[in-house]
XYZ file of C-alpha atoms in Angstrom:
768
model
C -0.212 0.019 0.011
C 1.179 3.449 -0.827
C 1.607 5.512 1.957
C 1.086 9.410 1.877
C 3.855 11.587 2.453
C 2.389 15.068 2.846
C -0.132 16.527 5.389
C -3.699 16.367 5.095
C -4.211 12.787 3.791
C -6.787 10.618 5.500
C -5.090 8.045 7.135
C -5.763 8.913 10.259
C -9.533 7.322 10.345
C -7.843 4.066 10.733
C -8.462 2.557 14.546
C -6.981 -0.374 16.702
C -3.690 -2.143 15.482
C -3.894 -1.086 11.909
C -3.997 2.906 13.261
C -0.913 2.128 15.273
C 1.051 0.282 12.367
C 0.262 3.089 10.072
C 1.552 5.734 12.229
C 4.599 3.578 13.029
C 5.396 3.156 8.724
C 5.106 6.848 8.703
C 7.768 7.706 10.901
C 9.850 5.354 9.104
C 8.902 6.537 6.027
C 9.711 10.027 7.542
C 13.235 9.197 8.474
C 14.441 11.546 5.629
C 12.172 14.283 7.654
C 11.541 15.010 11.053
C 9.746 12.974 13.892
C 6.306 14.102 14.336
C 6.201 13.398 17.938
C 2.478 13.074 18.002
C 1.308 10.448 20.563
C -2.117 8.821 20.363
C -4.618 8.131 22.821
C -5.810 4.964 24.669
C -5.852 2.086 22.866
C -4.579 3.844 19.611
C -7.489 5.902 19.340
C -6.761 9.800 18.712
C -7.946 11.922 21.240
C -10.921 14.576 20.598
C -9.366 17.478 18.548
C -5.894 16.349 18.074
C -4.047 17.520 15.046
C -2.048 14.518 13.805
C -0.400 16.786 11.125
C 3.242 16.597 10.942
C 4.770 19.806 12.786
C 8.086 19.470 10.723
C 9.013 19.489 6.786
C 8.264 15.884 5.318
C 10.235 15.206 2.378
C 9.763 12.005 -0.061
C 11.381 9.220 0.354
C 14.591 8.545 -1.936
C 16.091 5.479 -3.621
C 18.628 5.503 -0.699
C 19.261 4.440 3.117
C 16.698 6.042 5.117
C 18.802 9.343 7.012
C 17.895 11.335 9.847
C 17.020 15.579 8.399
C 20.104 16.405 10.414
C 22.374 14.036 8.455
C 20.810 14.179 5.252
C 20.657 18.054 4.486
C 23.724 18.995 6.810
C 25.338 22.132 5.661
C 22.409 22.511 2.834
C 20.587 25.746 2.595
C 17.653 27.021 0.479
C 18.374 30.920 -0.319
C 15.782 33.188 -1.462
C 15.939 37.086 -2.783
C 13.429 39.271 -0.905
C 12.607 42.521 -0.292
C 10.094 44.124 2.234
C 8.341 47.477 2.078
C 8.883 50.069 5.334
C 6.460 52.543 6.100
C 8.298 56.310 6.459
C 6.127 58.889 8.303
C 8.678 61.106 9.816
C 9.741 62.954 6.359
C 7.866 64.446 3.791
C 10.550 63.550 1.093
C 9.584 60.053 1.014
C 6.701 57.747 1.756
C 8.251 54.143 2.046
C 11.629 52.545 1.200
C 12.472 48.952 -0.279
C 14.911 47.271 1.886
C 16.090 44.392 0.082
C 17.539 41.456 1.670
C 17.971 37.732 1.921
C 15.923 34.676 3.385
C 17.786 31.506 4.294
C 15.762 28.333 5.067
C 17.539 25.449 6.734
C 16.252 22.095 5.678
C 18.019 20.343 8.604
C 16.003 22.054 11.274
C 13.494 24.068 9.816
C 15.257 27.487 10.453
C 14.932 30.475 9.431
C 17.313 33.441 9.086
C 16.952 37.092 7.284
C 19.674 38.772 6.477
C 19.761 42.578 4.628
C 22.276 43.830 2.009
C 24.564 46.188 3.127
C 24.536 49.750 1.514
C 26.223 53.002 1.837
C 24.843 56.067 3.557
C 21.245 54.401 4.036
C 21.241 56.175 7.596
C 19.950 52.755 9.504
C 21.453 49.772 10.718
C 21.927 46.986 8.341
C 23.126 43.233 8.749
C 21.083 40.431 10.519
C 17.530 41.262 10.854
C 16.159 38.134 11.891
C 18.350 35.599 13.638
C 18.169 31.654 13.039
C 15.343 30.175 14.777
C 12.223 28.221 14.131
C 9.557 30.976 13.094
C 5.866 30.238 13.872
C 3.166 30.694 11.453
C 1.078 33.822 11.529
C -1.883 33.432 13.669
C -4.425 31.452 13.872
C -1.677 28.856 13.506
C 1.002 30.156 15.379
C 0.985 26.930 17.058
C 2.750 25.436 13.952
C 5.979 26.504 11.887
C 7.239 27.509 8.645
C 8.279 24.452 6.547
C 9.953 24.245 2.991
C 6.568 23.956 1.272
C 5.823 27.706 2.373
C 8.758 28.925 0.350
C 8.778 29.617 -3.500
C 9.587 32.379 -5.696
C 6.447 34.973 -5.939
C 5.411 33.950 -2.926
C 4.948 36.259 0.629
C 6.062 34.940 3.903
C 5.097 37.065 7.094
C 7.859 36.521 9.788
C 6.592 38.549 12.917
C 4.482 40.753 11.116
C 6.484 41.826 8.555
C 5.813 40.635 5.023
C 8.859 39.338 2.813
C 8.151 39.058 -0.950
C 10.321 36.400 -2.733
C 11.692 37.362 -5.852
C 14.195 34.932 -6.948
C 16.395 32.090 -5.411
C 19.816 30.325 -6.377
C 20.460 27.605 -8.629
C 20.663 24.781 -5.692
C 17.569 25.999 -4.440
C 15.564 26.067 -7.638
C 17.314 22.492 -8.119
C 15.931 21.150 -4.740
C 12.425 22.109 -4.717
C 12.116 20.683 -8.373
C 13.242 17.719 -7.332
C 10.607 17.766 -4.514
C 7.901 18.277 -6.884
C 7.607 21.946 -6.427
C 7.091 24.133 -9.521
C 9.508 27.152 -9.150
C 8.547 30.364 -11.147
C 11.085 32.583 -13.069
C 12.459 35.173 -10.879
C 11.844 38.854 -10.960
C 13.361 42.225 -10.058
C 12.382 44.446 -7.012
C 10.710 47.580 -7.373
C 13.101 50.647 -7.269
C 13.325 52.639 -4.527
C 12.326 56.324 -5.146
C 14.135 57.740 -2.539
C 17.550 56.156 -3.150
C 17.326 57.019 -6.853
C 16.944 60.497 -6.040
C 19.928 60.432 -3.538
C 21.938 58.986 -6.354
C 21.201 61.921 -8.503
C 21.662 64.349 -5.619
C 25.536 62.599 -4.735
C 26.295 63.146 -8.467
C 25.527 66.827 -8.897
C 27.304 67.944 -5.455
C 30.459 69.810 -5.481
C 32.999 69.905 -2.868
C 33.046 72.869 -0.720
C 36.948 73.589 -0.932
C 39.186 72.719 -3.552
C 39.964 69.000 -3.725
C 42.214 66.725 -5.801
C 41.838 63.075 -4.833
C 45.328 61.135 -5.118
C 44.743 57.297 -3.995
C 47.786 56.204 -2.098
C 45.860 53.345 -0.441
C 46.432 50.553 -3.025
C 50.319 51.161 -3.269
C 50.317 51.326 0.885
C 48.486 47.839 1.179
C 50.244 46.437 -1.531
C 53.729 47.295 -0.357
C 53.397 47.821 3.410
C 56.777 46.774 5.242
C 58.323 46.005 2.012
C 61.605 48.459 2.068
C 64.796 48.333 -0.109
C 68.018 48.474 1.776
C 71.082 49.791 -0.152
C 74.685 50.419 1.200
C 76.216 53.408 0.291
C 79.375 55.758 0.686
C 80.149 59.825 0.332
C 83.473 60.273 -0.277
C 84.151 63.750 1.805
C 87.866 63.259 1.398
C 88.589 66.255 -0.634
C 87.546 68.373 2.160
C 89.331 69.626 5.350
C 88.944 66.788 7.722
C 86.987 64.767 5.809
C 86.802 61.295 5.304
C 84.954 58.339 3.604
C 81.588 57.958 5.724
C 79.108 54.601 5.035
C 75.686 54.718 4.722
C 72.457 52.582 4.731
C 69.768 53.691 2.508
C 65.911 52.459 3.169
C 63.472 52.992 0.254
C 60.251 52.485 1.584
C 58.139 51.188 -1.197
C 54.356 52.023 0.834
C 55.221 55.847 0.495
C 57.987 56.431 -1.617
C 60.051 57.871 0.944
C 63.623 57.289 2.007
C 65.860 57.181 5.100
C 69.397 57.210 5.500
C 71.494 56.027 8.499
C 74.840 56.204 9.218
C 77.152 53.348 9.858
C 80.134 54.668 12.350
C 83.291 52.238 12.949
C 84.318 52.289 16.558
C 86.530 54.778 17.685
C 85.484 57.126 15.212
C 84.834 59.839 17.241
C 81.730 60.725 15.805
C 78.445 61.118 17.694
C 76.059 58.330 16.703
C 72.915 59.864 15.786
C 69.829 57.298 15.136
C 69.269 58.928 11.680
C 71.525 60.657 9.539
C 67.952 61.668 6.961
C 64.869 61.744 8.578
C 62.362 59.454 6.504
C 61.055 61.821 3.753
C 60.772 62.261 -0.141
C 64.008 62.904 -1.259
C 64.083 65.592 -4.289
C 66.001 65.009 -6.886
C 67.585 68.457 -7.646
C 67.970 70.751 -4.745
C 68.283 74.313 -5.209
C 67.666 75.575 -1.727
C 64.861 75.696 0.360
C 61.993 77.167 -1.063
C 59.549 79.708 0.243
C 55.974 78.912 1.736
C 53.417 78.000 -0.651
C 56.208 77.513 -3.697
C 55.914 73.858 -3.184
C 52.126 73.484 -2.417
C 50.430 70.029 -3.662
C 47.370 72.141 -5.252
C 47.126 75.437 -7.041
C 44.407 77.568 -6.083
C 43.129 80.949 -8.162
C 41.351 83.418 -6.402
C 38.107 85.011 -8.724
C 36.333 88.195 -8.100
C 32.520 88.151 -7.457
C 30.373 85.418 -5.918
C 31.103 81.891 -7.719
C 28.748 79.392 -5.649
C 29.678 81.398 -2.185
C 33.454 81.418 -2.654
C 36.092 83.528 -3.554
C 38.537 80.550 -5.046
C 38.844 77.743 -7.458
C 40.844 75.008 -7.827
C 43.108 75.324 -11.010
C 42.951 71.997 -12.994
C 45.609 73.278 -15.108
C 48.441 73.799 -12.511
C 49.361 77.001 -13.747
C 52.516 78.162 -12.102
C 52.971 74.919 -10.087
C 56.600 73.537 -9.884
C 57.233 70.475 -10.978
C 59.410 68.979 -8.339
C 60.673 65.298 -8.803
C 61.679 62.896 -6.434
C 63.637 59.912 -6.057
C 62.052 56.515 -6.764
C 62.793 52.856 -7.326
C 63.616 53.097 -11.070
C 66.402 55.656 -9.946
C 68.318 53.346 -7.259
C 70.826 50.734 -8.629
C 74.413 49.376 -7.765
C 76.766 52.087 -8.983
C 74.356 54.759 -9.037
C 74.723 58.022 -7.413
C 72.259 59.912 -5.613
C 71.860 63.628 -4.612
C 71.185 63.997 -0.862
C 71.002 67.486 -0.627
C 74.283 68.557 -2.304
C 76.119 65.172 -0.884
C 76.743 62.498 -3.988
C 76.362 59.349 -2.456
C 77.223 55.870 -4.291
C 75.309 52.845 -3.897
C 77.465 50.005 -3.478
C 75.619 47.078 -2.409
C 72.017 45.813 -1.686
C 70.338 43.023 0.223
C 68.611 39.756 -0.782
C 65.128 41.195 -0.983
C 66.124 44.300 -3.071
C 67.812 41.894 -5.379
C 64.755 40.019 -5.695
C 62.710 42.871 -6.198
C 64.506 44.328 -9.143
C 64.781 40.801 -10.557
C 61.090 40.440 -10.759
C 60.038 43.918 -11.497
C 62.594 45.265 -13.807
C 64.417 42.235 -14.929
C 67.966 43.054 -13.708
C 70.539 40.313 -13.255
C 73.519 42.127 -12.259
C 74.200 42.761 -8.727
C 77.939 43.020 -8.393
C 79.005 44.806 -5.101
C 81.170 47.964 -5.497
C 84.274 47.755 -3.097
C 84.532 51.296 -2.349
C 87.461 51.382 0.808
C 90.017 54.157 1.753
C 92.472 53.826 4.780
C 91.316 55.945 7.323
C 93.792 57.803 9.761
C 92.648 55.694 12.792
C 93.371 52.209 13.675
C 91.331 49.683 15.884
C 93.307 49.454 19.023
C 93.581 45.525 20.235
C 95.628 44.730 23.053
C 95.947 40.896 23.918
C 96.427 39.536 27.371
C 98.107 35.951 28.153
C 96.169 33.209 29.617
C 95.705 33.113 32.900
C 94.968 29.546 33.574
C 91.544 29.788 35.153
C 88.421 28.717 33.454
C 88.349 28.182 29.575
C 90.590 29.777 26.991
C 87.509 31.809 25.615
C 86.157 32.917 29.206
C 89.555 34.149 30.440
C 89.897 36.436 26.611
C 86.231 37.771 27.391
C 87.299 38.845 30.599
C 89.728 41.545 29.165
C 87.125 42.794 26.487
C 84.667 44.603 29.091
C 84.464 45.358 32.611
C 81.316 43.124 33.154
C 82.326 39.765 31.270
C 79.701 38.070 29.102
C 79.754 34.295 28.852
C 81.057 32.534 25.495
C 78.811 32.635 22.474
C 78.388 28.917 21.297
C 77.933 27.937 17.764
C 73.900 27.418 17.889
C 73.383 26.644 14.625
C 76.358 24.067 14.710
C 74.567 22.742 17.948
C 70.990 22.203 16.872
C 72.083 20.985 13.381
C 74.423 18.021 14.927
C 72.999 17.277 18.169
C 71.391 13.968 18.821
C 68.241 13.769 17.423
C 66.480 10.353 18.204
C 68.717 7.220 16.736
C 71.040 10.211 15.007
C 73.633 10.565 17.689
C 75.934 12.429 15.270
C 78.881 10.826 16.809
C 82.135 9.501 14.681
C 83.684 6.748 16.346
C 86.935 5.298 15.264
C 89.366 2.866 16.479
C 92.858 3.654 17.332
C 96.189 1.928 18.126
C 99.154 3.849 20.196
C 102.576 4.206 17.838
C 105.120 2.923 20.560
C 107.851 0.570 20.678
C 106.700 -1.176 23.587
C 104.834 -3.978 22.867
C 102.238 -4.191 25.577
C 101.100 -0.502 25.154
C 101.027 -1.397 21.157
C 98.567 -4.215 21.486
C 96.086 -2.007 23.286
C 92.982 -0.899 21.559
C 91.063 2.535 21.792
C 87.174 3.879 20.736
C 87.801 7.709 19.861
C 84.367 9.582 19.550
C 84.092 12.760 17.855
C 81.087 14.970 18.746
C 80.076 16.876 15.758
C 77.930 19.103 18.190
C 80.475 20.772 20.065
C 84.035 19.189 18.668
C 84.566 17.772 22.121
C 86.473 14.191 21.908
C 86.145 11.343 24.343
C 88.334 8.093 24.347
C 87.278 4.800 25.533
C 89.491 1.585 25.938
C 87.219 -1.644 25.499
C 88.610 -4.022 28.588
C 90.499 -7.248 27.000
C 91.005 -10.453 28.847
C 94.122 -11.240 30.572
C 95.983 -8.010 29.228
C 96.821 -6.433 32.506
C 95.304 -3.466 32.033
C 92.018 -2.347 33.196
C 89.711 -0.766 30.318
C 87.416 1.827 30.244
C 87.110 5.823 30.154
C 90.467 6.709 28.845
C 90.183 10.240 28.648
C 87.174 12.470 29.331
C 84.590 14.605 27.041
C 86.231 17.774 26.246
C 88.142 19.765 23.286
C 91.386 18.716 22.851
C 94.062 21.416 21.649
C 96.354 20.331 18.697
C 100.106 19.460 19.740
C 103.314 21.832 19.797
C 100.940 24.849 21.351
C 102.009 27.270 24.174
C 100.526 26.436 27.529
C 99.520 30.113 28.022
C 99.000 31.813 24.671
C 98.130 34.902 23.848
C 95.499 34.054 21.334
C 92.579 31.010 21.668
C 94.456 27.834 20.929
C 93.555 25.605 18.022
C 91.493 22.469 18.870
C 90.716 19.267 16.983
C 88.169 19.108 14.570
C 86.122 16.786 12.219
C 88.929 16.745 9.306
C 91.608 15.612 11.636
C 90.015 11.972 12.007
C 89.896 9.779 9.306
C 90.847 6.525 8.575
C 94.854 6.145 8.222
C 95.010 9.415 10.418
C 97.935 10.043 13.143
C 96.577 12.316 16.313
C 98.884 13.154 19.136
C 96.253 13.752 22.220
C 98.067 14.539 25.491
C 101.293 13.068 24.263
C 99.987 9.755 23.065
C 100.394 8.981 19.301
C 97.325 7.441 17.818
C 96.691 5.736 14.769
C 93.378 5.406 13.172
C 92.962 2.434 11.555
C 88.932 1.697 11.274
C 85.670 3.777 11.962
C 82.235 2.106 12.419
C 79.424 1.915 9.764
C 77.680 5.075 11.142
C 80.701 7.110 10.880
C 81.507 6.255 6.962
C 77.772 6.982 6.202
C 77.695 10.114 8.087
C 81.040 11.541 6.737
C 79.439 10.264 3.029
C 76.461 11.959 3.777
C 78.098 15.358 4.889
C 81.272 15.296 2.368
C 81.316 19.211 2.159
C 82.765 18.954 5.754
C 85.195 15.932 5.308
C 87.005 15.831 1.727
C 88.402 12.161 2.399
C 84.825 11.077 1.914
C 83.921 13.453 -1.036
C 84.002 11.062 -3.904
C 83.975 13.727 -6.446
C 87.256 15.131 -5.210
C 88.849 11.747 -4.482
C 88.281 11.014 -8.390
C 89.585 13.900 -9.502
C 93.217 13.322 -7.781
C 93.250 9.896 -8.894
C 92.562 11.235 -12.495
C 95.343 13.452 -12.561
C 97.727 10.343 -11.260
C 96.400 7.719 -13.766
C 96.669 10.103 -16.317
C 100.199 11.047 -16.052
C 101.103 6.939 -15.440
C 99.369 4.773 -17.787
C 101.124 1.994 -16.759
C 99.518 1.654 -13.429
C 96.105 1.123 -15.291
C 97.576 -2.550 -16.358
C 98.034 -3.477 -12.845
C 94.206 -3.760 -12.673
C 94.323 -6.165 -15.340
C 96.709 -8.543 -13.902
C 95.384 -8.618 -10.865
C 91.668 -10.200 -12.679
C 93.099 -12.544 -14.490
C 89.875 -13.915 -15.214
C 88.428 -10.367 -16.589
C 85.318 -10.355 -14.205
C 85.777 -6.568 -14.081
C 85.911 -6.841 -9.982
C 87.972 -7.918 -7.300
C 87.695 -8.339 -3.515
C 88.054 -5.451 -1.167
C 91.475 -6.637 0.445
C 92.628 -6.967 -3.445
C 91.767 -3.491 -4.215
C 92.755 -2.319 -0.920
C 96.568 -3.023 -1.295
C 96.708 -2.749 -5.026
C 95.401 0.794 -4.515
C 97.731 1.452 -1.225
C 100.929 0.156 -3.735
C 99.743 2.168 -6.362
C 98.630 5.995 -4.912
C 99.245 5.178 -1.664
C 101.342 8.360 -1.691
C 98.420 10.575 -2.853
C 95.713 8.800 -1.011
C 95.068 7.782 2.449
C 93.209 4.692 3.724
C 90.269 6.769 4.297
C 89.582 7.957 0.639
C 90.544 4.382 -0.477
C 87.836 3.125 1.492
C 85.510 5.724 0.230
C 85.954 4.459 -3.531
C 85.860 0.923 -2.422
C 82.522 1.524 -0.788
C 81.075 3.785 -3.691
C 82.002 1.105 -6.126
C 80.902 -2.013 -3.986
C 78.892 -4.731 -6.215
C 75.224 -4.093 -5.131
C 74.156 -7.439 -4.038
C 70.448 -7.226 -3.673
C 69.406 -9.902 -1.020
C 66.098 -11.798 -1.115
C 64.356 -11.633 1.795
C 62.679 -14.508 2.819
C 58.725 -14.625 3.699
C 59.434 -15.651 7.397
C 61.958 -13.205 8.162
C 59.476 -10.503 6.563
C 56.558 -12.058 8.935
C 58.992 -11.861 12.142
C 59.800 -8.134 11.422
C 56.631 -7.373 10.733
C 54.969 -9.138 14.130
C 57.915 -7.251 15.886
C 56.492 -4.010 14.955
C 53.158 -4.825 16.026
C 54.188 -6.431 18.877
C 55.864 -3.373 20.490
C 52.873 -1.208 19.562
C 51.017 -3.657 21.265
C 48.630 -3.704 18.067
C 46.018 -6.654 18.202
C 43.028 -5.080 16.965
C 42.735 -7.408 13.527
C 38.986 -7.434 13.867
C 38.262 -4.364 11.924
C 40.930 -5.072 9.134
C 39.061 -8.682 8.702
C 36.152 -6.727 8.572
C 37.387 -4.232 5.672
C 38.822 -7.025 3.897
C 35.456 -9.112 3.486
C 33.609 -5.731 2.327
C 35.839 -5.529 -0.536
C 35.888 -9.177 -1.337
C 32.661 -9.015 -3.725
C 33.091 -12.376 -5.033
C 33.535 -13.882 -1.597
C 36.330 -16.130 -2.804
C 38.749 -15.067 -0.426
C 41.078 -13.222 -2.639
C 41.836 -9.549 -3.186
C 44.242 -7.271 -5.528
C 47.261 -6.524 -3.887
C 46.588 -2.796 -4.212
C 43.271 -3.389 -2.520
C 45.135 -5.254 0.740
C 47.318 -2.342 0.779
C 44.691 0.233 1.012
C 42.689 -1.588 3.257
C 45.893 -2.229 5.729
C 46.547 1.774 5.630
C 42.709 2.132 6.359
C 42.516 0.742 9.728
C 45.795 2.061 10.534
C 48.012 -0.654 11.096
C 51.363 0.395 12.687
C 53.439 -0.807 9.862
C 55.976 1.430 8.034
C 55.799 1.509 4.107
C 58.806 -0.276 3.263
C 57.773 -3.254 5.479
C 54.375 -3.211 4.497
C 55.338 -2.992 0.639
C 57.952 -5.962 1.180
C 55.252 -8.324 2.708
C 52.474 -7.711 0.022
C 55.202 -8.506 -2.377
C 56.315 -11.583 -1.348
C 52.249 -12.396 -0.634
C 51.234 -11.744 -4.051
C 50.791 -14.584 -6.520
C 50.752 -14.741 -10.161
C 47.443 -13.157 -10.888
C 48.273 -10.073 -8.577
C 46.098 -11.302 -5.984
C 46.269 -11.834 -2.248
C 44.897 -14.437 -0.235
C 43.810 -11.884 2.795
C 43.499 -14.878 4.934
C 46.965 -15.391 4.503
C 47.641 -11.921 5.684
C 45.473 -11.760 8.840
C 47.331 -14.988 9.608
C 50.637 -13.304 9.162
C 49.776 -10.158 11.398
C 48.350 -12.339 13.873
C 51.338 -12.229 16.627
C 49.576 -13.282 19.286
C 48.321 -16.579 18.351
C 50.307 -17.564 15.418
C 53.955 -16.102 16.561
C 56.822 -16.175 14.008
C 60.205 -16.422 15.359
C 63.169 -14.766 14.004
C 65.430 -16.785 11.594
C 68.836 -17.734 12.755
C 71.649 -17.053 10.062
C 72.523 -20.183 8.343
C 75.439 -19.071 5.483
C 78.832 -18.194 6.328
C 78.524 -15.059 4.805
C 75.595 -14.547 6.962
C 77.534 -15.908 10.228
C 80.035 -13.367 9.641
C 78.287 -10.626 9.703
C 76.090 -11.762 12.300
C 79.341 -12.414 14.492
C 80.635 -9.189 13.626
C 78.159 -6.825 15.007
C 78.370 -8.815 18.774
C 80.859 -7.779 21.389
C 83.753 -9.976 21.942
C 86.892 -10.814 24.323
C 88.730 -12.028 21.430
C 91.723 -9.557 20.653
C 92.284 -10.903 17.060
C 88.930 -9.619 15.921
C 89.973 -6.076 17.006
C 92.566 -6.482 14.719
C 90.599 -6.768 11.403
C 88.925 -3.800 9.892
C 84.995 -3.242 9.253
C 85.471 -3.956 5.896
C 87.526 -6.999 6.012
C 85.076 -8.621 7.794
C 82.656 -7.985 5.531
C 84.468 -9.671 2.548
C 82.588 -7.449 -0.630
C 83.801 -7.119 -3.984
C 85.026 -3.717 -5.934
C 83.870 -3.178 -9.723
C 87.022 -1.624 -10.786
C 85.917 -1.028 -14.363
C 83.111 1.105 -13.471
C 85.525 3.519 -11.609
C 88.162 3.876 -14.577
C 84.863 4.295 -17.022
C 84.339 7.425 -14.614
C 87.781 8.137 -14.915
C 87.459 8.174 -18.247
C 90.502 5.512 -18.940
C 90.540 2.977 -21.328
C 91.449 -0.496 -20.411
C 93.741 -2.051 -23.163
C 91.816 -5.584 -22.760
C 88.266 -5.878 -23.344
C 86.155 -7.286 -21.081
C 83.413 -9.939 -22.136
C 81.640 -10.112 -19.151
C 80.811 -6.127 -19.550
C 78.926 -7.069 -22.886
C 81.970 -6.450 -25.300
C 83.220 -8.862 -27.961
C 86.720 -9.904 -27.822
C 88.600 -12.313 -30.324
C 92.023 -12.578 -28.345
C 93.554 -15.502 -27.237
C 92.913 -14.945 -23.590
C 89.366 -14.092 -23.734
C 89.102 -17.310 -25.815
C 90.676 -19.493 -22.992
């Protein structure tokens, strides 16, 4: 049975269970509208005089699911253009006014709002006339409220006694009402207000009571407020008596084309330091002395005889007799330009970065070469240094000689913030070192030198060795260390070790101990290669340049690579590469530079990850985050599986996992999905759920089985075997170096072609 959806239909004649059943269906049917809130009497019989019409808007049921009105019509509003006529009884010039406004109807809760459009100089307050709320109908239906069916183009709406004529609506409102089956007439314009028309005519014929010339500078002020061009300039006054070269900073304000000049005084110049050399004002190009009052006026006024508009003067539009004073603008300023500052020729020598970008953008200027204009002054800065007292640091002692009230030493804050510990990034370089001595017991000792990039401090630690007779532990407290051969009480601040002094193959003398650095950890190599601009020994480009110069002049050295590769593979082991480079270019390249080349041209062995290893790592991530809520992921996967075959495309599985915020990093999730993807590009998502269920189906970490993996695993553990420390990190790794790629980057051609590189060869050695 088709149910009615508009009030007024005769469904209330039913009684008993049928009545209750129909009312329940109406409430469900009205799910997209508002619940009526009517209650039936005893036994489902309506009370006498009870009105069962809905008090809210009732909308037809759509094809989608039932939703409440506050959700279905959220952020939707019907907008109507309207006007109302206001009677005027206090003024004889007008009888009424036409006030235009907009009426907003919100379908989500049947509220109404009226906002009047603002007009200039109307003489009464404007804006919101009626705040948003439910408006009752006029009497005698004041117990009910306005609904959407009372609003249409051409209709008159009475809101608290004021009648609004709806004249038009926006496209959304027209489309909304049309879908509800309401015919919307075309819009029309509001009647013209006679008083506003009279005022517009009167305002067009008004003349100012005094001479007025509009100069609009507001746009320039808004666009360029706080925009200042800064130039540096110099005024050469050495030709005058007791004159010298004086430096200035010129500020040009783009907001109002004014200029300000400040003088830069060197220390002990003997001059007073006023705040400004030239106050902010427009700077004339030609200065011929001060003018008399009225000569430099902005407007020209003519005296007239007789009574002309009750005035004895008028504005001279032709500006007869007015002086044309020209001022400096941004077009007149450039590096190398001379400006006339009231008779003083100031040369512009440089500008800041903002000024350069401004002239590049507006005028296309590209040359901003500064001018070095310096002349020797008669005075020199008096500096007197004192020796270090031995109390406190050298920097602190030196500051105490500069001022009566010593200030604390200023540290390099930018360097500290750039290289301070950030999470797992320690920014600490660790090197393995030995002591160079003839004592065999001291020569067997091993040390770890830690260099902190944040503050250039050094810490030395000695790993304990069993049955050595020497207690290990802290060898040097973390501190800045002076370079050797410096006086104990210097006049200047001593030189300290920095990051460029520590590398593999270096010898550093710290407090009388001669250390030889023979190895570094993997993090130190990576950090030095990442910050290669600070460490030349890890800069691959500089190393190749030095190697190219040597090999170009010594062509016989290239043949040594072929002799050590009899099978012409194009690569050999790290130890072979290291000793070969040590013999060839050991006097040019240090050990760290050779290691940098070996790491750069090492063979890339892409290790295939086992599925159990990937699952074990994924479960470890979930265990650390205590993630056990796999039910939302299961529901999401089942919802996406429309065929109900338990298989989904790989991309769908990735989206489902990300939608429920499973705490897995991107690289690990991609690896897991790639390993579980089958040939047709689909995944059994039940296997994914089992792999992520670390609580019920845990997977243990795999143990290394191969010899290579066992070596890598053993190298990362701490050991008391002293022979383990004799081997370097790269000797324990056992990787290959592609020397042919290095020679190609150097631009050197080998005398013997390599078949393994894809080149054909007809020689006897290749055939063998």
